[in-house]
Every structure is written in structure tokens, then in C-alpha cells.
Short mmCIF file of C-alpha atoms in Angstrom, two decimals:
data_model
loop_
_atom_site.label_atom_id
_atom_site.label_comp_id
_atom_site.label_asym_id
_atom_site.label_seq_id
_atom_site.Cartn_x
_atom_site.Cartn_y
_atom_site.Cartn_z
CA MET A 118 47.74 83.37 9.58
CA THR A 119 46.82 86.05 12.11
CA THR A 120 43.53 85.88 13.93
CA ALA A 121 41.49 89.03 14.14
CA LEU A 122 41.22 90.91 17.42
CA GLU A 123 38.02 90.91 19.44
CA SER A 124 36.43 93.94 21.01
CA PRO A 125 36.14 93.66 24.81
CA LEU A 126 32.42 94.25 24.25
CA ILE A 127 32.00 91.16 22.08
CA SER A 128 29.47 89.52 24.41
CA PHE A 129 27.34 92.66 24.22
CA HIS A 130 27.42 92.39 20.42
CA VAL A 131 26.52 88.73 20.40
CA GLU A 132 23.66 89.39 22.84
CA HIS A 133 22.25 91.97 20.45
CA ASN A 134 22.58 89.76 17.35
CA ALA A 135 25.37 91.71 15.72
CA SER A 136 26.48 90.85 12.22
CA ILE A 137 30.25 90.82 12.75
CA VAL A 138 32.86 91.75 10.13
CA ASP A 139 36.62 92.12 10.08
CA PHE A 140 37.46 95.80 10.23
CA ALA A 141 41.15 96.75 10.40
CA GLY A 142 41.90 93.36 11.92
CA TRP A 143 39.16 93.61 14.57
CA MET A 144 35.90 91.65 14.64
CA MET A 145 33.38 94.48 14.86
CA PRO A 146 29.60 94.83 14.42
CA LEU A 147 28.65 95.96 10.93
CA HIS A 148 25.04 96.14 12.09
CA TYR A 149 22.58 94.53 14.52
CA GLY A 150 19.83 93.78 11.99
CA SER A 151 19.35 96.92 9.90
CA ILE A 152 21.83 99.65 8.99
CA THR A 153 18.95 101.95 8.02
CA HIS A 154 17.15 101.44 11.33
CA GLU A 155 20.30 102.10 13.36
CA TYR A 156 20.97 105.22 11.28
CA ALA A 157 17.44 106.47 11.92
CA MET A 158 17.75 105.85 15.65
CA VAL A 159 20.93 107.94 15.83
CA ARG A 160 19.29 110.83 13.98
CA ASP A 161 16.00 110.59 15.93
CA HIS A 162 16.85 109.13 19.31
CA ALA A 163 20.17 107.71 20.56
CA GLY A 164 22.58 105.13 19.18
CA LEU A 165 25.45 103.42 20.96
CA PHE A 166 28.60 102.59 18.97
CA ASP A 167 31.47 100.37 20.08
CA VAL A 168 34.67 102.13 19.02
CA SER A 169 37.02 100.03 21.15
CA HIS A 170 39.01 99.05 18.07
CA MET A 171 40.42 102.58 17.82
CA GLY A 172 43.94 103.04 19.16
CA ARG A 173 44.30 104.75 22.53
CA PHE A 174 47.75 105.95 23.58
CA ASP A 175 48.98 107.79 26.68
CA LEU A 176 52.05 110.03 26.57
CA MET A 177 53.70 111.20 29.76
CA GLY A 178 56.75 113.27 30.60
CA ASP A 179 58.11 116.78 30.93
CA ASP A 180 57.20 119.08 28.04
CA VAL A 181 55.11 116.34 26.47
CA ILE A 182 52.95 118.88 24.64
CA SER A 183 55.79 120.81 23.06
CA GLU A 184 57.54 117.55 22.14
CA PHE A 185 54.49 115.85 20.68
CA GLN A 186 53.43 118.86 18.64
CA LYS A 187 56.66 118.46 16.65
CA MET A 188 54.68 115.73 14.90
CA THR A 189 51.27 117.37 14.60
CA THR A 190 50.00 119.72 11.92
CA ARG A 191 48.11 121.69 14.56
CA ARG A 192 49.64 123.68 17.36
CA LEU A 193 48.92 122.08 20.74
CA GLU A 194 50.65 124.56 23.07
CA GLY A 195 48.68 127.46 24.44
CA ARG A 196 45.40 125.55 24.47
CA SER A 197 43.60 124.87 27.73
CA TYR A 198 43.75 121.53 29.48
CA GLY A 199 40.52 119.63 29.07
CA ARG A 200 40.51 120.38 25.33
CA VAL A 201 40.35 117.79 22.58
CA VAL A 202 42.26 118.81 19.46
CA TYR A 203 41.74 117.27 16.01
CA THR A 204 45.03 117.13 14.14
CA LEU A 205 46.72 115.36 11.27
CA ILE A 206 49.98 113.48 11.49
CA VAL A 207 51.97 113.84 8.26
CA ASN A 208 55.24 112.35 7.10
CA GLU A 209 58.29 114.32 5.87
CA ALA A 210 56.67 114.65 2.44
CA GLY A 211 53.58 116.21 4.01
CA LYS A 212 51.37 113.19 3.29
CA ILE A 213 48.81 112.09 5.84
CA LEU A 214 49.66 109.18 8.12
CA ASP A 215 46.44 109.55 10.12
CA ASP A 216 43.90 111.97 11.56
CA ILE A 217 43.78 111.79 15.35
CA LEU A 218 42.33 113.38 18.47
CA VAL A 219 44.65 114.71 21.18
CA TYR A 220 43.30 115.00 24.72
CA LEU A 221 45.26 117.68 26.61
CA ARG A 222 45.19 116.33 30.16
CA GLY A 223 47.99 118.35 31.74
CA ASP A 224 51.50 119.67 31.17
CA THR A 225 52.99 116.19 31.54
CA TYR A 226 50.13 114.03 30.25
CA ILE A 227 48.22 113.73 26.97
CA SER A 228 46.09 110.96 25.48
CA LEU A 229 45.52 110.17 21.83
CA VAL A 230 42.77 108.40 19.92
CA VAL A 231 43.93 107.12 16.52
CA ASN A 232 42.38 105.08 13.72
CA ALA A 233 42.42 101.32 14.27
CA SER A 234 44.05 100.74 10.88
CA ASN A 235 46.93 103.04 11.78
CA ARG A 236 47.58 102.04 15.37
CA SER A 237 50.79 100.06 14.84
CA LYS A 238 52.10 102.43 12.20
CA LEU A 239 51.64 105.45 14.45
CA PHE A 240 53.00 103.76 17.55
CA SER A 241 56.26 103.08 15.69
CA TRP A 242 56.29 106.55 14.20
CA PHE A 243 55.86 108.26 17.56
CA GLN A 244 58.29 105.95 19.32
CA ASN A 245 60.87 106.74 16.65
CA TYR A 246 60.60 110.52 16.97
CA LEU A 247 59.76 111.09 20.65
CA PRO A 248 62.67 111.86 22.99
CA SER A 249 63.50 109.05 25.40
CA HIS A 250 62.16 110.84 28.48
CA ILE A 251 58.61 110.78 27.09
CA LYS A 252 56.80 107.58 27.96
CA LEU A 253 54.47 106.27 25.22
CA VAL A 254 51.99 103.60 26.31
CA ASP A 255 49.46 101.77 24.14
CA ARG A 256 46.31 101.49 26.27
CA THR A 257 44.16 100.02 23.50
CA PHE A 258 44.02 96.49 24.90
CA GLU A 259 43.36 97.52 28.51
CA THR A 260 40.45 99.81 27.73
CA ALA A 261 37.17 100.00 25.85
CA MET A 262 35.46 102.97 24.23
CA VAL A 263 31.94 103.76 23.06
CA ALA A 264 30.10 106.67 21.49
CA LEU A 265 26.55 107.60 22.49
CA GLN A 266 25.10 109.87 19.83
CA GLY A 267 21.71 111.38 19.04
CA PRO A 268 19.23 114.04 20.21
CA PHE A 269 18.62 112.07 23.43
CA ALA A 270 22.21 111.02 24.01
CA LEU A 271 23.11 113.79 26.46
CA GLU A 272 20.01 113.25 28.52
CA MET A 273 20.86 109.56 28.82
CA ALA A 274 24.54 110.19 29.45
CA SER A 275 23.76 112.59 32.31
CA GLN A 276 21.95 109.72 34.05
CA LEU A 277 24.87 107.36 33.51
CA LEU A 278 27.79 109.55 34.61
CA ASP A 279 28.76 111.21 37.89
CA SER A 280 29.59 114.49 36.20
CA ASN A 281 27.05 116.28 34.01
CA PRO A 282 28.14 116.02 30.36
CA ASN A 283 25.81 118.91 29.49
CA ASP A 284 28.40 121.14 31.18
CA LEU A 285 31.04 120.07 28.69
CA PRO A 286 31.48 122.39 25.72
CA PHE A 287 32.08 120.90 22.28
CA TYR A 288 35.46 119.19 22.04
CA ARG A 289 36.11 119.29 25.78
CA PHE A 290 36.53 116.32 28.06
CA ASN A 291 36.21 115.72 31.75
CA PRO A 292 39.31 114.14 33.29
CA SER A 293 37.65 114.08 36.69
CA LEU A 294 39.41 111.88 39.19
CA SER A 295 36.12 110.69 40.65
CA GLU A 296 34.97 109.36 37.28
CA PRO A 297 36.60 106.10 36.18
CA VAL A 298 35.94 107.02 32.58
CA LEU A 299 37.10 109.73 30.19
CA VAL A 300 34.08 111.54 28.75
CA SER A 301 34.35 113.93 25.79
CA ARG A 302 31.74 115.99 23.97
CA THR A 303 32.85 114.64 20.62
CA GLY A 304 31.52 112.35 17.92
CA TYR A 305 31.53 111.37 14.29
CA THR A 306 27.84 111.50 13.44
CA GLY A 307 26.75 115.13 13.26
CA GLU A 308 24.49 114.63 16.29
CA ASP A 309 25.21 115.80 19.82
CA GLY A 310 26.70 113.14 22.05
CA VAL A 311 29.62 111.87 24.06
CA GLU A 312 32.48 109.47 23.65
CA VAL A 313 33.43 107.49 26.74
CA ALA A 314 36.62 105.52 27.33
CA GLY A 315 37.70 103.48 30.35
CA ASP A 316 38.27 100.03 31.79
CA PHE A 317 36.25 97.09 30.49
CA ASP A 318 33.85 96.86 33.44
CA SER A 319 32.96 100.53 33.54
CA ILE A 320 32.32 100.70 29.79
CA SER A 321 30.42 97.43 29.78
CA GLN A 322 28.18 98.76 32.54
CA PHE A 323 27.74 102.02 30.68
CA CYS A 324 26.55 100.09 27.65
CA ARG A 325 24.03 97.96 29.53
CA LYS A 326 22.58 100.96 31.34
CA ALA A 327 22.41 103.02 28.15
CA ILE A 328 20.41 100.25 26.49
CA LYS A 329 18.05 100.16 29.50
CA LEU A 330 17.49 103.90 29.05
CA GLY A 331 16.50 103.31 25.45
CA ALA A 332 19.68 103.73 23.39
CA ILE A 333 20.05 101.16 20.65
CA PRO A 334 23.26 99.46 19.52
CA ALA A 335 24.50 100.87 16.20
CA GLY A 336 27.20 99.38 13.98
CA LEU A 337 29.88 100.45 11.53
CA GLY A 338 27.48 100.45 8.59
CA ALA A 339 25.33 103.17 10.13
CA ARG A 340 28.45 105.01 11.34
CA ASP A 341 29.76 105.31 7.79
CA ILE A 342 26.54 106.81 6.44
CA LEU A 343 26.24 109.26 9.34
CA ARG A 344 29.76 110.62 8.88
CA MET A 345 29.40 110.73 5.10
CA GLU A 346 26.26 112.87 5.36
CA MET A 347 28.34 115.31 7.43
CA GLY A 348 31.25 115.30 4.99
CA TYR A 349 33.66 114.03 7.68
CA PRO A 350 36.81 112.46 6.22
CA LEU A 351 37.60 108.78 6.70
CA TYR A 352 41.16 107.44 6.49
CA GLY A 353 41.45 105.19 3.49
CA HIS A 354 38.95 107.33 1.60
CA GLU A 355 39.53 111.10 1.89
CA LEU A 356 42.88 110.64 3.61
CA ASP A 357 45.83 108.35 2.88
CA GLU A 358 49.56 108.43 2.34
CA GLU A 359 49.22 109.84 -1.19
CA THR A 360 47.21 112.77 0.10
CA SER A 361 48.34 116.01 1.75
CA PRO A 362 46.11 118.13 4.00
CA TYR A 363 45.70 120.56 1.10
CA ASP A 364 44.60 117.77 -1.25
CA ALA A 365 41.98 116.81 1.35
CA GLY A 366 40.67 120.34 1.87
CA LEU A 367 41.98 120.40 5.45
CA GLU A 368 44.01 123.62 5.37
CA TRP A 369 42.28 124.64 8.59
CA ALA A 370 44.03 121.72 10.35
CA VAL A 371 47.49 123.00 9.41
CA ASP A 372 49.16 125.60 11.64
CA LEU A 373 52.28 126.49 9.64
CA ASP A 374 53.17 129.99 10.79
CA ASN A 375 55.98 130.30 13.33
CA ARG A 376 56.23 126.64 14.10
CA GLU A 377 58.02 123.54 12.95
CA PHE A 378 56.80 119.97 12.73
CA ILE A 379 57.68 116.92 10.64
CA GLY A 380 56.39 117.67 7.15
CA ALA A 381 56.08 121.46 7.67
CA ASN A 382 58.65 122.33 4.99
CA ALA A 383 56.99 120.10 2.40
CA LEU A 384 53.64 121.70 3.25
CA ARG A 385 55.09 125.22 2.90
CA LEU A 386 56.24 124.42 -0.62
CA GLU A 387 52.87 122.94 -1.44
CA ARG A 388 51.02 125.94 -0.05
CA GLU A 389 53.09 128.22 -2.27
CA SER A 390 52.36 126.21 -5.37
CA SER A 391 48.61 126.73 -4.66
CA LYS A 392 47.35 123.52 -6.18
CA GLY A 393 43.66 124.36 -6.16
CA THR A 394 42.36 120.89 -5.34
CA PHE A 395 38.69 121.21 -4.56
CA ASN A 396 36.70 118.96 -2.24
CA THR A 397 32.92 119.03 -2.25
CA GLY A 398 29.82 116.85 -2.39
CA LEU A 399 27.35 115.57 -4.97
CA LEU A 400 23.71 114.59 -4.52
CA MET A 401 22.44 112.07 -7.09
CA GLN A 402 19.31 112.98 -9.04
CA GLY A 403 18.31 109.45 -10.01
CA LYS A 404 18.58 106.00 -8.55
CA GLY A 405 22.27 105.19 -8.76
CA ILE A 406 24.48 105.03 -5.69
CA PRO A 407 28.02 106.35 -6.14
CA ARG A 408 30.96 104.46 -4.61
CA GLN A 409 34.61 105.25 -3.95
CA GLY A 410 36.66 105.50 -7.13
CA PHE A 411 33.80 106.31 -9.52
CA SER A 412 34.53 109.11 -12.01
CA VAL A 413 32.96 112.53 -11.84
CA ARG A 414 32.32 114.07 -15.27
CA SER A 415 30.99 117.26 -16.73
CA ASP A 416 30.50 118.28 -20.38
CA GLY A 417 31.99 115.01 -21.51
CA GLN A 418 35.17 115.42 -19.49
CA ASP A 419 36.49 113.64 -16.41
CA ILE A 420 36.70 116.29 -13.72
CA GLY A 421 37.31 114.29 -10.57
CA VAL A 422 36.71 111.22 -8.48
CA VAL A 423 34.42 109.97 -5.70
CA THR A 424 36.31 109.54 -2.40
CA SER A 425 33.28 108.26 -0.47
CA GLY A 426 29.82 107.32 -1.73
CA GLY A 427 26.64 105.82 -0.35
CA PHE A 428 22.93 106.17 0.22
CA SER A 429 21.47 108.86 2.47
CA PRO A 430 18.34 107.50 4.14
CA LEU A 431 17.32 111.05 5.04
CA LEU A 432 17.56 112.42 1.52
CA LYS A 433 16.62 109.07 -0.03
CA ARG A 434 19.30 109.57 -2.67
CA GLY A 435 22.87 108.59 -3.31
CA ILE A 436 25.47 111.04 -2.01
CA ALA A 437 29.17 111.39 -2.70
CA LEU A 438 32.18 113.19 -1.33
CA VAL A 439 34.29 114.11 -4.34
CA ARG A 440 37.74 115.48 -5.08
CA LEU A 441 38.43 117.62 -8.16
CA PRO A 442 41.84 118.95 -9.31
CA SER A 443 40.22 122.40 -9.59
CA SER A 444 36.90 123.99 -8.77
CA PRO A 445 34.14 123.25 -11.27
CA SER A 446 32.67 125.91 -13.56
CA GLU A 447 29.51 127.62 -12.36
CA ASN A 448 27.00 126.20 -14.82
CA SER A 449 28.38 122.70 -15.17
CA THR A 450 26.04 119.74 -14.72
CA PRO A 451 28.04 117.08 -12.97
CA THR A 452 27.51 113.39 -13.50
CA ILE A 453 28.95 110.31 -11.83
CA VAL A 454 29.75 107.27 -13.96
CA ILE A 455 27.93 104.30 -12.43
CA ARG A 456 28.24 101.00 -14.29
CA ASP A 457 29.30 102.70 -17.51
CA ARG A 458 26.40 105.15 -17.48
CA GLU A 459 26.70 108.83 -16.59
CA GLN A 460 24.10 109.58 -13.94
CA GLU A 461 23.13 113.16 -13.15
CA ALA A 462 24.01 114.78 -9.86
CA GLU A 463 23.81 118.16 -8.22
CA TRP A 464 26.58 120.05 -6.41
CA LYS A 465 26.08 120.15 -2.64
CA THR A 466 28.70 121.47 -0.24
CA PRO A 467 28.64 119.15 2.77
CA PRO A 468 27.12 118.67 5.24
CA PHE A 469 24.15 117.13 3.46
CA VAL A 470 22.15 117.26 6.69
CA PRO A 471 22.02 119.86 9.52
CA ASP A 472 24.88 119.98 12.04
CA ARG A 473 23.31 119.15 15.40
CA THR A 474 26.52 118.71 17.38
CA ALA A 475 27.31 120.80 20.45
CA ARG A 476 29.41 123.10 18.23
CA LYS A 477 26.67 125.70 18.11
CA LYS A 478 25.38 125.20 21.63
CA VAL A 479 26.00 127.63 24.46
CA VAL A 480 27.09 125.75 27.54
CA PRO A 481 26.30 126.90 31.11
CA ASN A 482 29.78 127.08 32.59
CA GLU A 483 31.88 128.22 29.66
CA MET B 1001 19.30 83.98 10.99
CA VAL B 1002 18.61 82.65 7.52
CA SER B 1003 15.25 80.89 7.13
CA PRO B 1004 14.98 77.39 5.62
CA VAL B 1005 15.13 77.11 1.85
CA PRO B 1006 11.57 76.68 0.38
CA LYS B 1007 11.07 73.22 -1.11
CA ASP B 1008 8.86 74.24 -4.02
CA LEU B 1009 11.45 76.47 -5.72
CA LEU B 1010 14.57 76.00 -7.82
CA TYR B 1011 17.79 77.97 -7.34
CA THR B 1012 21.00 79.28 -8.89
CA GLU B 1013 24.51 79.45 -7.48
CA THR B 1014 24.19 83.21 -7.62
CA HIS B 1015 21.36 83.13 -5.07
CA GLU B 1016 18.33 83.67 -7.28
CA TRP B 1017 15.20 81.55 -6.72
CA VAL B 1018 12.88 80.48 -9.54
CA LYS B 1019 9.21 79.46 -9.46
CA ILE B 1020 7.93 77.82 -12.64
CA GLU B 1021 4.29 78.43 -13.62
CA GLY B 1022 3.76 76.96 -17.07
CA ASP B 1023 6.13 78.79 -19.40
CA ILE B 1024 6.71 81.64 -16.94
CA ALA B 1025 9.63 81.77 -14.51
CA ILE B 1026 9.12 84.06 -11.50
CA VAL B 1027 12.50 85.21 -10.16
CA GLY B 1028 13.64 86.67 -6.86
CA ILE B 1029 16.66 86.56 -4.57
CA THR B 1030 16.96 84.20 -1.62
CA ASP B 1031 16.86 85.00 2.06
CA PHE B 1032 20.59 84.23 2.19
CA ALA B 1033 21.21 86.90 -0.47
CA GLN B 1034 19.06 89.60 1.11
CA ASN B 1035 20.75 88.96 4.45
CA GLN B 1036 24.18 89.42 2.88
CA LEU B 1037 23.13 92.62 1.16
CA THR B 1038 21.50 94.25 4.23
CA ASP B 1039 19.05 97.12 3.59
CA ILE B 1040 18.11 97.30 -0.08
CA VAL B 1041 17.37 100.84 -1.13
CA PHE B 1042 17.04 100.79 -4.93
CA VAL B 1043 16.22 98.23 -7.59
CA GLU B 1044 16.94 98.68 -11.29
CA MET B 1045 14.49 96.40 -13.08
CA PRO B 1046 14.90 95.10 -16.63
CA VAL B 1047 12.74 96.73 -19.29
CA LEU B 1048 9.55 94.87 -20.28
CA GLY B 1049 9.97 92.89 -23.47
CA ARG B 1050 13.75 92.69 -23.09
CA THR B 1051 15.38 89.44 -24.15
CA VAL B 1052 17.52 88.01 -21.39
CA GLU B 1053 20.11 85.26 -21.49
CA ARG B 1054 20.70 82.64 -18.81
CA GLY B 1055 23.60 83.61 -16.58
CA LYS B 1056 23.74 87.22 -17.77
CA GLU B 1057 23.03 90.25 -15.62
CA CYS B 1058 19.38 91.22 -15.70
CA ALA B 1059 18.71 93.59 -12.79
CA ILE B 1060 20.65 95.51 -10.16
CA VAL B 1061 19.93 95.74 -6.48
CA GLU B 1062 21.56 98.54 -4.50
CA SER B 1063 21.94 98.21 -0.75
CA THR B 1064 23.48 100.67 1.67
CA LYS B 1065 26.63 98.56 1.43
CA ALA B 1066 27.09 97.85 -2.28
CA ALA B 1067 25.44 97.20 -5.65
CA SER B 1068 24.70 93.62 -6.64
CA ASP B 1069 23.98 92.15 -10.05
CA ILE B 1070 20.97 89.87 -10.32
CA TYR B 1071 21.26 87.31 -13.11
CA ALA B 1072 18.67 85.72 -15.38
CA PRO B 1073 18.38 82.08 -14.29
CA VAL B 1074 16.89 81.12 -17.66
CA SER B 1075 16.76 82.69 -21.12
CA GLY B 1076 13.60 84.37 -22.32
CA VAL B 1077 11.70 87.64 -22.50
CA ILE B 1078 10.81 89.89 -19.55
CA GLU B 1079 7.06 89.54 -19.13
CA GLU B 1080 6.46 91.54 -15.94
CA VAL B 1081 8.37 93.36 -13.21
CA ASN B 1082 7.27 93.82 -9.60
CA VAL B 1083 6.33 97.50 -9.38
CA LEU B 1084 5.58 97.19 -5.66
CA VAL B 1085 9.22 96.32 -5.04
CA GLU B 1086 10.38 99.14 -7.31
CA SER B 1087 8.80 101.64 -4.95
CA ASN B 1088 9.32 99.61 -1.77
CA PRO B 1089 12.67 97.85 -2.19
CA GLU B 1090 12.77 96.93 1.51
CA ARG B 1091 10.16 94.24 0.68
CA ILE B 1092 12.99 92.20 -0.76
CA ASN B 1093 14.55 92.11 2.70
CA SER B 1094 11.32 91.44 4.58
CA ASP B 1095 9.67 88.95 2.21
CA PRO B 1096 12.26 87.65 -0.29
CA TYR B 1097 10.21 84.61 -1.43
CA GLY B 1098 6.79 86.33 -1.46
CA ASP B 1099 6.08 90.03 -2.05
CA GLY B 1100 9.78 90.57 -2.74
CA TRP B 1101 9.75 88.76 -6.12
CA LEU B 1102 11.54 90.76 -8.82
CA TYR B 1103 10.52 89.86 -12.39
CA LYS B 1104 8.89 87.22 -14.59
CA ILE B 1105 10.52 85.69 -17.66
CA ARG B 1106 8.63 83.96 -20.49
CA ILE B 1107 10.92 80.93 -20.95
CA THR B 1108 12.28 80.31 -24.45
CA ASN B 1109 14.49 77.27 -23.71
CA PRO B 1110 12.87 74.80 -21.26
CA ASN B 1111 16.03 72.61 -21.35
CA GLU B 1112 17.78 75.20 -19.22
CA LEU B 1113 15.56 74.28 -16.25
CA LYS B 1114 17.71 71.18 -15.82
CA GLY B 1115 20.63 73.45 -14.97
CA LEU B 1116 18.89 74.94 -11.92
CA LEU B 1117 19.65 73.69 -8.40
CA ASP B 1118 17.18 71.82 -6.22
CA PRO B 1119 16.68 73.07 -2.61
CA ASP B 1120 19.22 70.66 -1.09
CA ARG B 1121 21.92 71.52 -3.65
CA TYR B 1122 21.25 75.24 -3.03
CA ARG B 1123 21.49 74.76 0.73
CA GLN B 1124 24.97 73.30 0.10
CA VAL B 1125 25.89 76.46 -1.78
CA THR B 1126 24.90 78.65 1.18
CA VAL B 1127 26.79 76.48 3.65
CA ASN B 1128 29.96 76.70 1.56
CA ALA B 1129 29.63 80.43 0.81
#
């Protein structure tokens, strides 16, 4: 019997009456009283998420970027330091092992954030393929990480950090030596915000001060709804080892031309076969809430499957991310089978709600 | 925290509570159940006049997390449903034993009442859950 791991912020969770669940072998807060309330606070104010369960790795050594990109679907060379790059890691068959973030810190130093459920798998994978002169260190258990997200998140964060996070463009981080923490203008909610990683004390302090400024703790339940409304993929739903980047609608995350990486050849063959898998969203018309695995039908035929489903508190309706073997016909009325009954839905290309991240914002020093 | 189990009600192992008023059984879900479900967003009520059977699914409650079947604790005919809860499902979370009641059954087999759990037996169920 293995015991589940505890977040370093567990006392913070207990203090705020968290309802704790086992997530990927970690005891994490599902909510602190109401998923809907925490969701609303992130969309209207600022929510604070503990994401310490996610894997954090450091890689150091000469040519670390050119070596590591032999395992990433996206090109990492030629991008500026201080950038965060979203990439997939695929196996030789081109199937997705994980989706990760790569922090380009310098020519001999990069950091990775990986999904909690894939931490061990990826550590072994990387260790197996990296040349011996590259040092791979798992920093997960020495660090903590949180996300502060919402329309007021930046204002709060600027009071909590030495450097001004408003100066950070989208998907940039500040590896300032004076700051004990790594701050990135990233997130998984569709709101503007930051993600902050560092030693236990610094992050713990950050949390307490953020709460004093009016942020509220938000759990995994709210996090799932927020990302689903944006159409962001979640490993184990939109992504898994049976799924290629093309199956998942992530062609943009594959840089195939003039480079090689593990799985590139399999992906070239797949690209040529032009599968046509179509990923989109559905908005329910009635009361039913779609869930992963439910069938999507149209004109009496099965046309696809729900990869993620839930309830949007903003739209007050069920929403689904769906995968279809081919794009649906123009005039089709889609339904989702919920408890043996076909319930009507409407096509909606995600995001279901407006994108309020820093993606569209012009930043002073860029 | 889960509030104490009301002493004037009867219960099922599937976390429904029952209040008997003559030949009518008023049914809802317990505080333990609503706490497990988290925010309830939709309720699918049984149709008025429908015949229901003890132990069979009678209504559905959808929370942000999952859908949950609500069972008929006794056999009978659906007499009334709580329209307030149909439009304000969050009442089930905030007042599970009061305003959050779900439906009323006109009992057809009073013997079945013997099969319901008393408050202490139900408390055992929640402790062991």
C-alpha cells in the first residue's frame, strides 16, 4: 500500500477548510466549500490555486536546449531566454506522453513543469534519452507552486513580488536573481494571472499575503471547469498514449519541418495520411450535463465522443469538448447521449467564454 | 462539516431522508449526500402521477462533479415535486432537510416503512461510508 503524497501547503488547505481528494497520488484540495463560488471568484476577482503536485524538473549542461528538443514536438532553439514554451512529448509512435511547459532560462539551464500523473514516467523517459553530460534533477519535492488567476490577480501579485509582473508579456517568466521565486505570466483558467514557484517558505508566505489582499483559495474542481470553458486540453481526457497531436487538434504544437525529434517520423506519416479528426465543443440546450465518454450523435448516427464534459456556471448549461473522426455536416443537429436519452446540443468552437489572458495585452517593455 | 442527523426522519442507505405525514412520504437527500455531491446545478424531477417502486431510481441530481441517482424509498405515486428546488437547485445544498425537499410520494405499501433506517442506524451508514 502506498500512501498519497501531501502538498507542502497542506496546513494552508486545512486552515481554509479544504475538502481533500487523492489526485494523481497527491492529497489535494478539490474545493474549500463551493466549486461554483471559487469558479466565480476566479472569473470576477482573484483565485489562488495550489499546483505543487505538478512535476518540476531542472536540466543543466552544455547544449541542453538542442539536446532536450530532440524529445519535444516544438522547436526550442532560437527562442529568447525568459520564454515559456508549451510543447508535447511524444513516443516513437507519435503518441502523447504528456503536455509540458519549458522555461528557457539560459543556454545551459532549462526548467520543466509536467503533469503530476506523468512525473515518474517522464523522468525515466528523459533520463533514458538525455546524454550523460546533461544533469536532470527532480525539484518537485523541494519546491511549491501556486497560480494566482483573475482580473485582480496582477494587481495583487505586483504587491507581493519584488519585480512587477505587469511587465511580463504572456508566456514569459522572470528569472531574476533577486527574487527567490520563479514568476511566469501563464495560467490554465483563461484569466490573466501568474504562476509562482519556489521554496516552501517563500510560496507559503506568498499564499498568506495573497489571501490578506483578498484572493480566495480555489481547488481542483473549479480549475477543471475554468480550463474546460477555455477548451484547454487535460491529460487523461483530450490527451493520452492512444492519441497523437493530430488526433487532439494540436498541429500548431508540432514543428516538423527541418528538425528531428523522437516520434517525428511517425508524425510525418500521419500528417501525410491526413486523418481529418476534428475537435470542437458542444453547448447543451437542455438540462443534461455531458461527461467524458458519452456519445455524440447526429441524424441517428454516432459521430464522436465527449473528451471532457461539465457544467459552465457562466453559461448555466452543460458544455463538452468533443472529438469526431471527421468534421460534422453544416446543418446537422448534434445530440449527446446522457443516460440513454439523446439530448440536444449546439456546436460551439471553444473557448466558451472570452479569453482574458495576457495574450492580447500590450506590455510596456516588450 | 456534516450536521447532526434529524431525529424525526427516517432514512435509506442511499442517503435519502423520509418524512411521513399520513399516507404521504416527503423525500429529500441528507446533508451527508449534498456535501458529497458539492454544488448541485440541475435536478430532474419525476413526472407527477408516476408510479415509483421502492429502491428504484426516481430522480437525478446533477452537480458540477457528477450525476447522482435519487431512489424512491417507498413505492407509490408521485403526488408533488418541489418546483422551488427545480429552479433553485442550490437549495438542496443549503437546506437539505427543509426547503431542499425533492418530491412527495402517496404511499401504496405501508409495510415498506419498516425497511427504512432510524436516525442512529443511518448515522452508522455515514460513518462507514
